[in-house]
PDB file of C-alpha atoms in Angstrom:
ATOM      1  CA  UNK A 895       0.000   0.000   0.000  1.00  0.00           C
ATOM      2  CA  UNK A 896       3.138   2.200  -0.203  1.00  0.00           C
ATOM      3  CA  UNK A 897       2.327   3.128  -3.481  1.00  0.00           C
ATOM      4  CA  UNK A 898      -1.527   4.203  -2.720  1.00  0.00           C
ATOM      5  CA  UNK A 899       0.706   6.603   0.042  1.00  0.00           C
ATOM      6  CA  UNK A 900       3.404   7.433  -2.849  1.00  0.00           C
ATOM      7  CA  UNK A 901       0.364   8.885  -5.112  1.00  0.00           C
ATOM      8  CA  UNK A 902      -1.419  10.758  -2.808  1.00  0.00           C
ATOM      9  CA  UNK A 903       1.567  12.525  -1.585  1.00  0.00           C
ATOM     10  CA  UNK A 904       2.501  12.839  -4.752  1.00  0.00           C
ATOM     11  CA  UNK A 905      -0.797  14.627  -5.725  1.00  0.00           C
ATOM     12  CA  UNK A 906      -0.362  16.928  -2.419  1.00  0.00           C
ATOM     13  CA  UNK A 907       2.929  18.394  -3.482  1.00  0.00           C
ATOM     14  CA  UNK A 908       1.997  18.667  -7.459  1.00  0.00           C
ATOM     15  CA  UNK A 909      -0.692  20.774  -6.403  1.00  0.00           C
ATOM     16  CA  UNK A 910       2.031  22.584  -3.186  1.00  0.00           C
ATOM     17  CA  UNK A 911      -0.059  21.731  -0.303  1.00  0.00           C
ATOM     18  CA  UNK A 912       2.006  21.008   2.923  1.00  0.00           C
ATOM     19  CA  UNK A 913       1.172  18.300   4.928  1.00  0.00           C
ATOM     20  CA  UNK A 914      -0.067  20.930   7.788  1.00  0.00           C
ATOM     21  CA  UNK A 915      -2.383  22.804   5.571  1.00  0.00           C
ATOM     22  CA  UNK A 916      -3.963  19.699   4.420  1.00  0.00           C
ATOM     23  CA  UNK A 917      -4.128  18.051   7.951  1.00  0.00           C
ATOM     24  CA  UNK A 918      -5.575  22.182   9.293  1.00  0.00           C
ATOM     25  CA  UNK A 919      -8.065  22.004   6.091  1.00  0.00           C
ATOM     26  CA  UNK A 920      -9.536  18.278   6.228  1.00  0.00           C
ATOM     27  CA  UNK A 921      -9.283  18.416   9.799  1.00  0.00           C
ATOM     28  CA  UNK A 922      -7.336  14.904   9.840  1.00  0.00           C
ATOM     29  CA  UNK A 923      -5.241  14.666  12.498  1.00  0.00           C
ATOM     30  CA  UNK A 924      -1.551  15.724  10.959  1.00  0.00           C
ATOM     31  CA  UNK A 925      -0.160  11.605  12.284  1.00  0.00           C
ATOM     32  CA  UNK A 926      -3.335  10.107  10.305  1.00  0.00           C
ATOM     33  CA  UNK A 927      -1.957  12.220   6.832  1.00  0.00           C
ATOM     34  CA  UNK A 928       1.436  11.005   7.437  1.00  0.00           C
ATOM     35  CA  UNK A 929       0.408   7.585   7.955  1.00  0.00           C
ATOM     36  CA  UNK A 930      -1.503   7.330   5.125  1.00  0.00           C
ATOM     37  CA  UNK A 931       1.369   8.838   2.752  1.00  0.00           C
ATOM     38  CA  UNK A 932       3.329   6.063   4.061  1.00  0.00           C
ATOM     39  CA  UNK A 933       0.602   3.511   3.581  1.00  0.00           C
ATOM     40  CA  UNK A 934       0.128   2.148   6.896  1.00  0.00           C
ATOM     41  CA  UNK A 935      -3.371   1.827   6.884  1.00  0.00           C
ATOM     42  CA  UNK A 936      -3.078   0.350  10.119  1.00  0.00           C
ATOM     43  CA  UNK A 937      -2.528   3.131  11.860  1.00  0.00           C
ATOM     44  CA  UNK A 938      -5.302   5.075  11.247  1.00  0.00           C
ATOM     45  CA  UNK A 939      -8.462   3.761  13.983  1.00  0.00           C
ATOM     46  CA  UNK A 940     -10.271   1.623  11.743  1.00  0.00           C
ATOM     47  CA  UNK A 941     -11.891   0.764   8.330  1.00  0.00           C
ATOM     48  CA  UNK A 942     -14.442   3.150   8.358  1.00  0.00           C
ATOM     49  CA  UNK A 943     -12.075   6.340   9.066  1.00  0.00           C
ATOM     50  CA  UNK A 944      -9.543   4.983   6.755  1.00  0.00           C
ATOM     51  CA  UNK A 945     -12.286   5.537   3.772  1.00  0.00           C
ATOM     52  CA  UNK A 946     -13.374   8.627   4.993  1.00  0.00           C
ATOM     53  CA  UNK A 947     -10.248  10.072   5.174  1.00  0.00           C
ATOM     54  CA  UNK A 948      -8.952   8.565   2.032  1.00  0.00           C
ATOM     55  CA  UNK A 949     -11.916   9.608   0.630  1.00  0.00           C
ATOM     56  CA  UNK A 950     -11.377  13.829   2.340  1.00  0.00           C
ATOM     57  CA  UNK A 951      -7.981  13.710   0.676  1.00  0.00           C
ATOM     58  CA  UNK A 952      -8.377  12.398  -2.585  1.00  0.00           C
ATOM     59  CA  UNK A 953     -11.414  15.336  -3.059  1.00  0.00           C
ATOM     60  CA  UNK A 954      -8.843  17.905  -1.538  1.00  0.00           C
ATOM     61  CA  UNK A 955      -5.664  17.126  -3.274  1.00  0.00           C
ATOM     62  CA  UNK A 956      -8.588  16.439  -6.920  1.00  0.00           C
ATOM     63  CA  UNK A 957      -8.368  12.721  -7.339  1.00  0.00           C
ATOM     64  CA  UNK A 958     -11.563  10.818  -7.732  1.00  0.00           C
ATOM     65  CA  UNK A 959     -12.448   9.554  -4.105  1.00  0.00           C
ATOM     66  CA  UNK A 960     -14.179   6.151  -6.009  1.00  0.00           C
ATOM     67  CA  UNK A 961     -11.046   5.296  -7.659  1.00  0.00           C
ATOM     68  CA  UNK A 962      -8.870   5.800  -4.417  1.00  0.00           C
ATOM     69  CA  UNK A 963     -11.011   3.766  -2.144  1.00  0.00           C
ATOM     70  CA  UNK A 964     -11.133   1.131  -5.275  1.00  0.00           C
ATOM     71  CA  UNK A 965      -7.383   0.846  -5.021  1.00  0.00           C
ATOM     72  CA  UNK A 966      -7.380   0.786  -1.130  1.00  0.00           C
ATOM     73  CA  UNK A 967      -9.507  -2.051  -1.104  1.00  0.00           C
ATOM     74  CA  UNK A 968      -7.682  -4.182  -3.464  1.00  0.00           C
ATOM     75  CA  UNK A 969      -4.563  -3.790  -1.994  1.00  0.00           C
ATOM     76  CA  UNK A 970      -6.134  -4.833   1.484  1.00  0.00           C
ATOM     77  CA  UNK A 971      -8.007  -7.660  -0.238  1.00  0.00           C
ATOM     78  CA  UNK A 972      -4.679  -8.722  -1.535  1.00  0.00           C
ATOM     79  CA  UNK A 973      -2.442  -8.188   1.658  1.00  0.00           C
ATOM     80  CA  UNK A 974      -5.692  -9.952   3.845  1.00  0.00           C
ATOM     81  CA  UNK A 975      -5.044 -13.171   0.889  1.00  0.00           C
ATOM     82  CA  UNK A 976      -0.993 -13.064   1.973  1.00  0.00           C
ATOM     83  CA  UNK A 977      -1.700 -12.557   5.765  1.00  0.00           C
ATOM     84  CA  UNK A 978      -4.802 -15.932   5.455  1.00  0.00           C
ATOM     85  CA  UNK A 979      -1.674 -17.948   3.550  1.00  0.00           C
ATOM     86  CA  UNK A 980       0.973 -17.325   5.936  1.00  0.00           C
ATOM     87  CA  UNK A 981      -1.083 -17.696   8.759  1.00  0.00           C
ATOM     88  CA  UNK A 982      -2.529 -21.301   7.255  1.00  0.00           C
ATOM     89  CA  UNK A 983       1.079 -22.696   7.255  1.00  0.00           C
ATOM     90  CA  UNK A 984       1.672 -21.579  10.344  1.00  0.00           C
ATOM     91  CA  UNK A 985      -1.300 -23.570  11.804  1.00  0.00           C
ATOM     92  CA  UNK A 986       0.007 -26.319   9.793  1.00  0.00           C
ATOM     93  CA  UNK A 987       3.632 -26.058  11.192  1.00  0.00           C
ATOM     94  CA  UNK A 988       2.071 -25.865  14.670  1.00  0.00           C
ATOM     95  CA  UNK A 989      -0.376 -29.094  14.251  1.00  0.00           C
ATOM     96  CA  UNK A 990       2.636 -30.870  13.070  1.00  0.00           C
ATOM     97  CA  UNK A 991       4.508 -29.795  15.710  1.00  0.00           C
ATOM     98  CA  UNK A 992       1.903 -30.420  18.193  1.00  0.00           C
ATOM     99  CA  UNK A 993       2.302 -34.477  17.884  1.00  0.00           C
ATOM    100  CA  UNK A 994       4.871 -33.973  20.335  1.00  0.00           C
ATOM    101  CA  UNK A 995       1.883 -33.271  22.948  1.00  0.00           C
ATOM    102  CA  UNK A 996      -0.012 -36.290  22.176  1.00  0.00           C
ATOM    103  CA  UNK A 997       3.408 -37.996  23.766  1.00  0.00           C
ATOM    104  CA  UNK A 998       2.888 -36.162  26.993  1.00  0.00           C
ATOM    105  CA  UNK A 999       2.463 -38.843  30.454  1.00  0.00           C
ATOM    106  CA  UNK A1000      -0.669 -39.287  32.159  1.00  0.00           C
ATOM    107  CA  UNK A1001       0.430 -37.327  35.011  1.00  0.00           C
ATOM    108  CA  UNK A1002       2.089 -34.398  32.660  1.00  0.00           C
ATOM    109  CA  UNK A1003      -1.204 -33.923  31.289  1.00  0.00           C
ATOM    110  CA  UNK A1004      -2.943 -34.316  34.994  1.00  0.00           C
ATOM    111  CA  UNK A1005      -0.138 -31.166  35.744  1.00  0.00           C
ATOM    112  CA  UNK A1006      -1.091 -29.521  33.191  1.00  0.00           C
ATOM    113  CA  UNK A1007      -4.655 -29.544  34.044  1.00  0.00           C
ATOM    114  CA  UNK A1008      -3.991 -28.352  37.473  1.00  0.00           C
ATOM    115  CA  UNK A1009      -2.276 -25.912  36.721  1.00  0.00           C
ATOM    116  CA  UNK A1010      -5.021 -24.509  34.001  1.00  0.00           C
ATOM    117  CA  UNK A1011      -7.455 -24.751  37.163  1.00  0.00           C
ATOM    118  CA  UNK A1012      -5.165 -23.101  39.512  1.00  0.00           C
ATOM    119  CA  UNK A1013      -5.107 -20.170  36.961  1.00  0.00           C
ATOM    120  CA  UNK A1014      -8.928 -20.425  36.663  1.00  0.00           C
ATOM    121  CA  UNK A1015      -9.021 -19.840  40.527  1.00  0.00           C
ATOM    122  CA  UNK A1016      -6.078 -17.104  40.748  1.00  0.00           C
ATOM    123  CA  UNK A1017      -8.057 -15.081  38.037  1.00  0.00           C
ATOM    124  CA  UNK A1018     -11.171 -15.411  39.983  1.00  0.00           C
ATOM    125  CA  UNK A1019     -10.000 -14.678  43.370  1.00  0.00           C
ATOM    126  CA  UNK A1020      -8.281 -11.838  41.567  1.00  0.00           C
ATOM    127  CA  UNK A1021     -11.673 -10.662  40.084  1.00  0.00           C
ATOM    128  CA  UNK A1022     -13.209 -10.861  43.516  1.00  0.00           C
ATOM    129  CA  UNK A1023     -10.268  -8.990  45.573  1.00  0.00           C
ATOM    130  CA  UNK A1024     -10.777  -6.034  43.090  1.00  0.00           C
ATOM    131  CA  UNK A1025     -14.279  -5.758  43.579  1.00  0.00           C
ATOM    132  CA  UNK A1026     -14.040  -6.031  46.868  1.00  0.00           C
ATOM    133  CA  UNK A1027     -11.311  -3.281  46.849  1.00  0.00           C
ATOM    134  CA  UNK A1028     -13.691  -1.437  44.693  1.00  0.00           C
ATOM    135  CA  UNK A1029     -16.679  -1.546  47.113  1.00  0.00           C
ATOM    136  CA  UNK A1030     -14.636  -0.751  50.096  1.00  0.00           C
ATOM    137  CA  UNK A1031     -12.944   2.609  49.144  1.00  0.00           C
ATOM    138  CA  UNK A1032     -16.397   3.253  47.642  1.00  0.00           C
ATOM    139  CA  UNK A1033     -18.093   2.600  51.422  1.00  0.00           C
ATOM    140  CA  UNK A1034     -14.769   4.827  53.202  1.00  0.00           C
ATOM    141  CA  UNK A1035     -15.861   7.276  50.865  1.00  0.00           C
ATOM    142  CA  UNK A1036     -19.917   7.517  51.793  1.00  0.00           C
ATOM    143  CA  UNK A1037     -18.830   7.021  55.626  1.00  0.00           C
ATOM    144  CA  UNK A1038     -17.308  10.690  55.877  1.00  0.00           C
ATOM    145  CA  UNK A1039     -20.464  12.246  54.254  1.00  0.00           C
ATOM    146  CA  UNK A1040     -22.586   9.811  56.147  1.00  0.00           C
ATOM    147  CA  UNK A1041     -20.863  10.905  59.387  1.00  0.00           C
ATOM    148  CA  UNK A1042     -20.940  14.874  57.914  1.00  0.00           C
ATOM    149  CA  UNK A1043     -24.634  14.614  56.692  1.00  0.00           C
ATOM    150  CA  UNK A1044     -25.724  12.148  60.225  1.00  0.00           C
ATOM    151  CA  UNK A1045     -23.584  15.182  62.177  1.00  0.00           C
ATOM    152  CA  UNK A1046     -26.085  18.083  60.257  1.00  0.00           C
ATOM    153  CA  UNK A1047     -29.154  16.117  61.093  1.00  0.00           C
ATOM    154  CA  UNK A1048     -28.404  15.973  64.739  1.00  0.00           C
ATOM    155  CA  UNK A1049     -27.593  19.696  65.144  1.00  0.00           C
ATOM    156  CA  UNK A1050     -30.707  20.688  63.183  1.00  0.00           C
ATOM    157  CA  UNK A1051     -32.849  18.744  65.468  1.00  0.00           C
ATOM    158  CA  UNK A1052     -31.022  20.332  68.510  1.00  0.00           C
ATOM    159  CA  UNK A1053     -31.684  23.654  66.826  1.00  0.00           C
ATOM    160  CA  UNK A1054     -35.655  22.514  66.470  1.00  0.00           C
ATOM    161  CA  UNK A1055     -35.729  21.068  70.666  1.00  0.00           C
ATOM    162  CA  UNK A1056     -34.196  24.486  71.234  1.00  0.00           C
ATOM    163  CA  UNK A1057     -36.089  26.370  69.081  1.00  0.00           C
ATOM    164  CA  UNK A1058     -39.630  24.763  70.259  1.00  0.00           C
ATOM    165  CA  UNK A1059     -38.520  24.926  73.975  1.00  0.00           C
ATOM    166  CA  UNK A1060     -37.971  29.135  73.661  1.00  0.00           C
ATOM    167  CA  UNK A1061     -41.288  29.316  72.409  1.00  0.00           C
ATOM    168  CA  UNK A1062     -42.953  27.128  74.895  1.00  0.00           C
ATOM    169  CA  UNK A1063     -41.015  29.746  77.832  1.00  0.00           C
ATOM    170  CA  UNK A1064     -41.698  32.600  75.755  1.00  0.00           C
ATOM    171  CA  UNK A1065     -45.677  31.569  75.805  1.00  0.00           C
ATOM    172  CA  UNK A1066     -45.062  30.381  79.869  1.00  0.00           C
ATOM    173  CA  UNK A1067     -43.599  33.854  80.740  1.00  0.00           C
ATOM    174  CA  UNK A1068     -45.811  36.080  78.268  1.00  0.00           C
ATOM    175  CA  UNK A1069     -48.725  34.765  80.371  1.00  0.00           C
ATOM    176  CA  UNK A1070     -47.474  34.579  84.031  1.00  0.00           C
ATOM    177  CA  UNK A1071     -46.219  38.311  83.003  1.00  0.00           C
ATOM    178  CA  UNK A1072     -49.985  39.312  82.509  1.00  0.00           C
ATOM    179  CA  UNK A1073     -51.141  37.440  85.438  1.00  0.00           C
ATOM    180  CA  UNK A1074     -48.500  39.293  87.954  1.00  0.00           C
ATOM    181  CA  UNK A1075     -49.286  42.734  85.629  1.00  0.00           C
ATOM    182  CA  UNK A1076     -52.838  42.067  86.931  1.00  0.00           C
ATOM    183  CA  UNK A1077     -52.308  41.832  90.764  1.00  0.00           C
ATOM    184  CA  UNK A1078     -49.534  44.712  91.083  1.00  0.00           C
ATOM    185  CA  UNK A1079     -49.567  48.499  90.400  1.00  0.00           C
ATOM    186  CA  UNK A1080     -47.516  50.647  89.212  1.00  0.00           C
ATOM    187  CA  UNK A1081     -45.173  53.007  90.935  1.00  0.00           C
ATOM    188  CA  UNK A1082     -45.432  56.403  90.701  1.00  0.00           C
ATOM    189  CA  UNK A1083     -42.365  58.969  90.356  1.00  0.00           C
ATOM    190  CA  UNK A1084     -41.907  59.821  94.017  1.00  0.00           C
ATOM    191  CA  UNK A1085     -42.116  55.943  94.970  1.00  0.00           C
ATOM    192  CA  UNK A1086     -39.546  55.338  91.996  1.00  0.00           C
ATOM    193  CA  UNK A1087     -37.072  58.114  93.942  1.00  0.00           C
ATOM    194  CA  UNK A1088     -37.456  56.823  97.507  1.00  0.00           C
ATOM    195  CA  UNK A1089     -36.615  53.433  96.021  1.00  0.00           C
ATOM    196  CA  UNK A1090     -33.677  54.488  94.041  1.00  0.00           C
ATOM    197  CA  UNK A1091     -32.010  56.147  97.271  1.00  0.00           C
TER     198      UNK A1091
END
């Protein structure tokens, strides 16, 4: 796919584009452009950005988008062909080579089994520790709001006993006040003067 890269850079400087006017244009990140001119494909995040940006920079540097994404696709088709070979005589190689296993003792394989369980277990107990981790820094977290928000509730129902307890003297006094109002008189100015001397 070097040569997709080759003609699309190609293309960029005929028409004397720089790679950061194209990438500040197209909005394709400036790594994705270079990439592509390279022709690692693989770089970019996946199939369906790779056409649309093939597609942006074909239309930008005035090559037909169809005919660029035509000659992406074969090359892929033709690379994914190589890759399915190679990796068929590789599973070959390996089911050749894996007649040696069918030679393994009783008790090899027995090991072997154990040991696949004792990774089963491991990987669980691992799974639980971390949720357990997980749920316990989430609980130290809620207990120093709990104890802040159990804290406010307290002192706002102090502040209500209080609150209600004033009134209930206030109403108390208010009426013993009239009552004693009632029975005594008041002084007049010379009794005020003989009292203050």
């Amino acid at each position: 796919m070097e040569d997709l890269g080759y003609h699309l850079r190609s293309a960029r400087e005929q028409l004397g584009i720089s790679i950061e006017e194209l990438s500040e244009t197209t909005k394709i990140d400036l790594e994705y452009l270079m990439a592509m001119e390279r022709g690692d494909f693989d770089a970019l995040p996946g199939p369906v950005y790779v056409r649309s940006y093939l597609r942006t920079y074909s239309i930008y540097v005035n090559l037909d988008p169809r005919q660029i994404n035509k000659i992406y696709q074969e090359k892929k088709q033709a690379s994914t062909e190589t890759l399915s070979r190679t990796t068929r005589v590789q599973r070959q190689l390996e089911h050749q080579n894996s007649g040696s296993t069918a030679t393994l003792s009783r008790s090899q394989k027995q090991d072997l089994g154990r040991s696949s369980e004792k990774m089963v277990t491991m990987s669980r107990s691992a799974v639980k520790n971390q949720t357990k981790k997980k749920k316990t820094s989430k609980k130290k977290k809620d207990s120093g709001f709990a104890k802040f928000y159990n804290g406010m509730l307290i002192v706002g129902f102090l502040l209500l006993l209080v609150a209600s307890g004033v009134i209930i003297y206030l109403r108390s006094t208010t009426s013993e006040v009239a009552e004693i109002s009632d029975k005594v008189k008041p002084l007049t100015v010379s009794e005020t003067n003989v009292m203050l001397r």
